[in-house]
């Protein structure tokens, strides 16, 4: 039985599907790298979207990074909230805005990055997602205890389903 998309998600349905592609990582403290990626965004009939991201190093396909969580509408029109868990010992709560098929999210104002005692020293994250036709492009900026907010990831994914 296929579930209806919750009416509160209407403006976010452009994200639904399985997206695959590749990206480039960089940061002031590391060497640049290339990776392959899959993002799955699905609904279960409730007022949130399930978000699952997986990436592998290009070439040898070694696991690189995974994120699991939820994307949900906020309390105001065009407001969006992102709640993610990272395997680096982090949780991310970001708030942002939806403009057409673009989403800007940040932990800077009302968001938070929390970490376990051994978690990565990330202190802030900003994301931008843009969908045009069946192509999703994104950028992720990251700040750590030692490095100001800087571009970390950029990718291009194509909708597969």
Short mmCIF file of C-alpha atoms in Angstrom, two decimals, residues 73-160:
data_model
loop_
_atom_site.label_atom_id
_atom_site.label_comp_id
_atom_site.label_asym_id
_atom_site.label_seq_id
_atom_site.Cartn_x
_atom_site.Cartn_y
_atom_site.Cartn_z
CA UNK A 73 8.83 21.81 7.69
CA UNK A 74 9.28 24.46 10.37
CA UNK A 75 6.63 26.49 12.13
CA UNK A 76 6.76 29.40 9.69
CA UNK A 77 6.05 29.36 5.93
CA UNK A 78 9.16 28.35 3.93
CA UNK A 79 10.99 27.35 7.13
CA UNK A 80 12.81 23.99 7.06
CA UNK A 81 14.47 21.97 9.84
CA UNK A 82 17.13 19.28 9.45
CA UNK A 83 17.97 16.76 12.20
CA UNK A 84 20.90 14.45 11.37
CA UNK A 85 23.17 11.96 13.09
CA UNK A 86 26.77 11.54 11.87
CA UNK A 87 29.06 8.57 12.62
CA UNK A 88 31.76 11.02 13.73
CA UNK A 89 30.01 11.34 17.08
CA UNK A 90 27.93 14.36 15.98
CA UNK A 91 24.32 15.35 15.81
CA UNK A 92 23.28 18.32 13.71
CA UNK A 93 20.16 20.43 14.04
CA UNK A 94 19.96 23.08 11.34
CA UNK A 95 17.28 25.61 10.47
CA UNK A 96 16.77 27.25 7.14
CA UNK A 97 14.57 28.47 4.37
CA UNK A 98 12.96 27.02 1.28
CA UNK A 99 12.83 29.13 -1.86
CA UNK A 100 11.25 27.26 -4.77
CA UNK A 101 13.46 24.19 -5.16
CA UNK A 102 16.40 25.57 -3.15
CA UNK A 103 17.05 25.00 0.55
CA UNK A 104 19.56 26.87 2.70
CA UNK A 105 20.26 25.37 6.15
CA UNK A 106 22.61 26.39 8.95
CA UNK A 107 23.42 25.55 12.54
CA UNK A 108 24.51 29.18 13.08
CA UNK A 109 21.44 30.90 14.55
CA UNK A 110 19.03 28.53 16.28
CA UNK A 111 20.74 25.30 15.27
CA UNK A 112 23.26 23.21 17.12
CA UNK A 113 26.08 20.75 16.57
CA UNK A 114 26.37 18.42 19.56
CA UNK A 115 29.08 15.83 19.94
CA UNK A 116 30.10 12.91 22.05
CA UNK A 117 33.27 13.14 24.16
CA UNK A 118 35.27 11.58 21.33
CA UNK A 119 33.30 13.27 18.54
CA UNK A 120 34.84 15.34 15.77
CA UNK A 121 35.58 19.00 16.66
CA UNK A 122 32.93 20.38 14.27
CA UNK A 123 31.33 23.58 15.58
CA UNK A 124 29.12 24.66 12.67
CA UNK A 125 27.62 23.48 9.38
CA UNK A 126 25.88 25.29 6.53
CA UNK A 127 24.24 23.51 3.59
CA UNK A 128 22.69 24.60 0.31
CA UNK A 129 20.65 22.21 -1.84
CA UNK A 130 19.32 23.16 -5.28
CA UNK A 131 17.18 20.93 -7.51
CA UNK A 132 16.68 21.74 -11.19
CA UNK A 133 14.79 19.16 -13.20
CA UNK A 134 16.23 15.85 -11.93
CA UNK A 135 19.62 17.21 -10.85
CA UNK A 136 20.46 18.02 -7.23
CA UNK A 137 23.53 20.15 -6.54
CA UNK A 138 24.76 21.02 -3.09
CA UNK A 139 27.49 22.68 -1.09
CA UNK A 140 28.40 22.04 2.53
CA UNK A 141 30.48 24.47 4.59
CA UNK A 142 32.02 23.41 7.90
CA UNK A 143 33.67 25.11 10.89
CA UNK A 144 35.80 23.37 13.52
CA UNK A 145 37.42 24.50 16.75
CA UNK A 146 40.55 25.38 14.74
CA UNK A 147 39.18 26.43 11.32
CA UNK A 148 36.65 29.10 10.36
CA UNK A 149 33.65 28.14 8.24
CA UNK A 150 35.02 26.90 4.89
CA UNK A 151 33.77 25.00 1.87
CA UNK A 152 34.09 21.28 2.57
CA UNK A 153 31.89 19.41 0.06
CA UNK A 154 30.19 20.05 -3.26
CA UNK A 155 28.37 17.51 -5.36
CA UNK A 156 26.02 16.85 -8.24
CA UNK A 157 23.49 14.02 -8.01
CA UNK A 158 20.89 12.77 -10.48
CA UNK A 159 17.49 11.39 -9.55
CA UNK A 160 17.37 7.62 -10.18
#
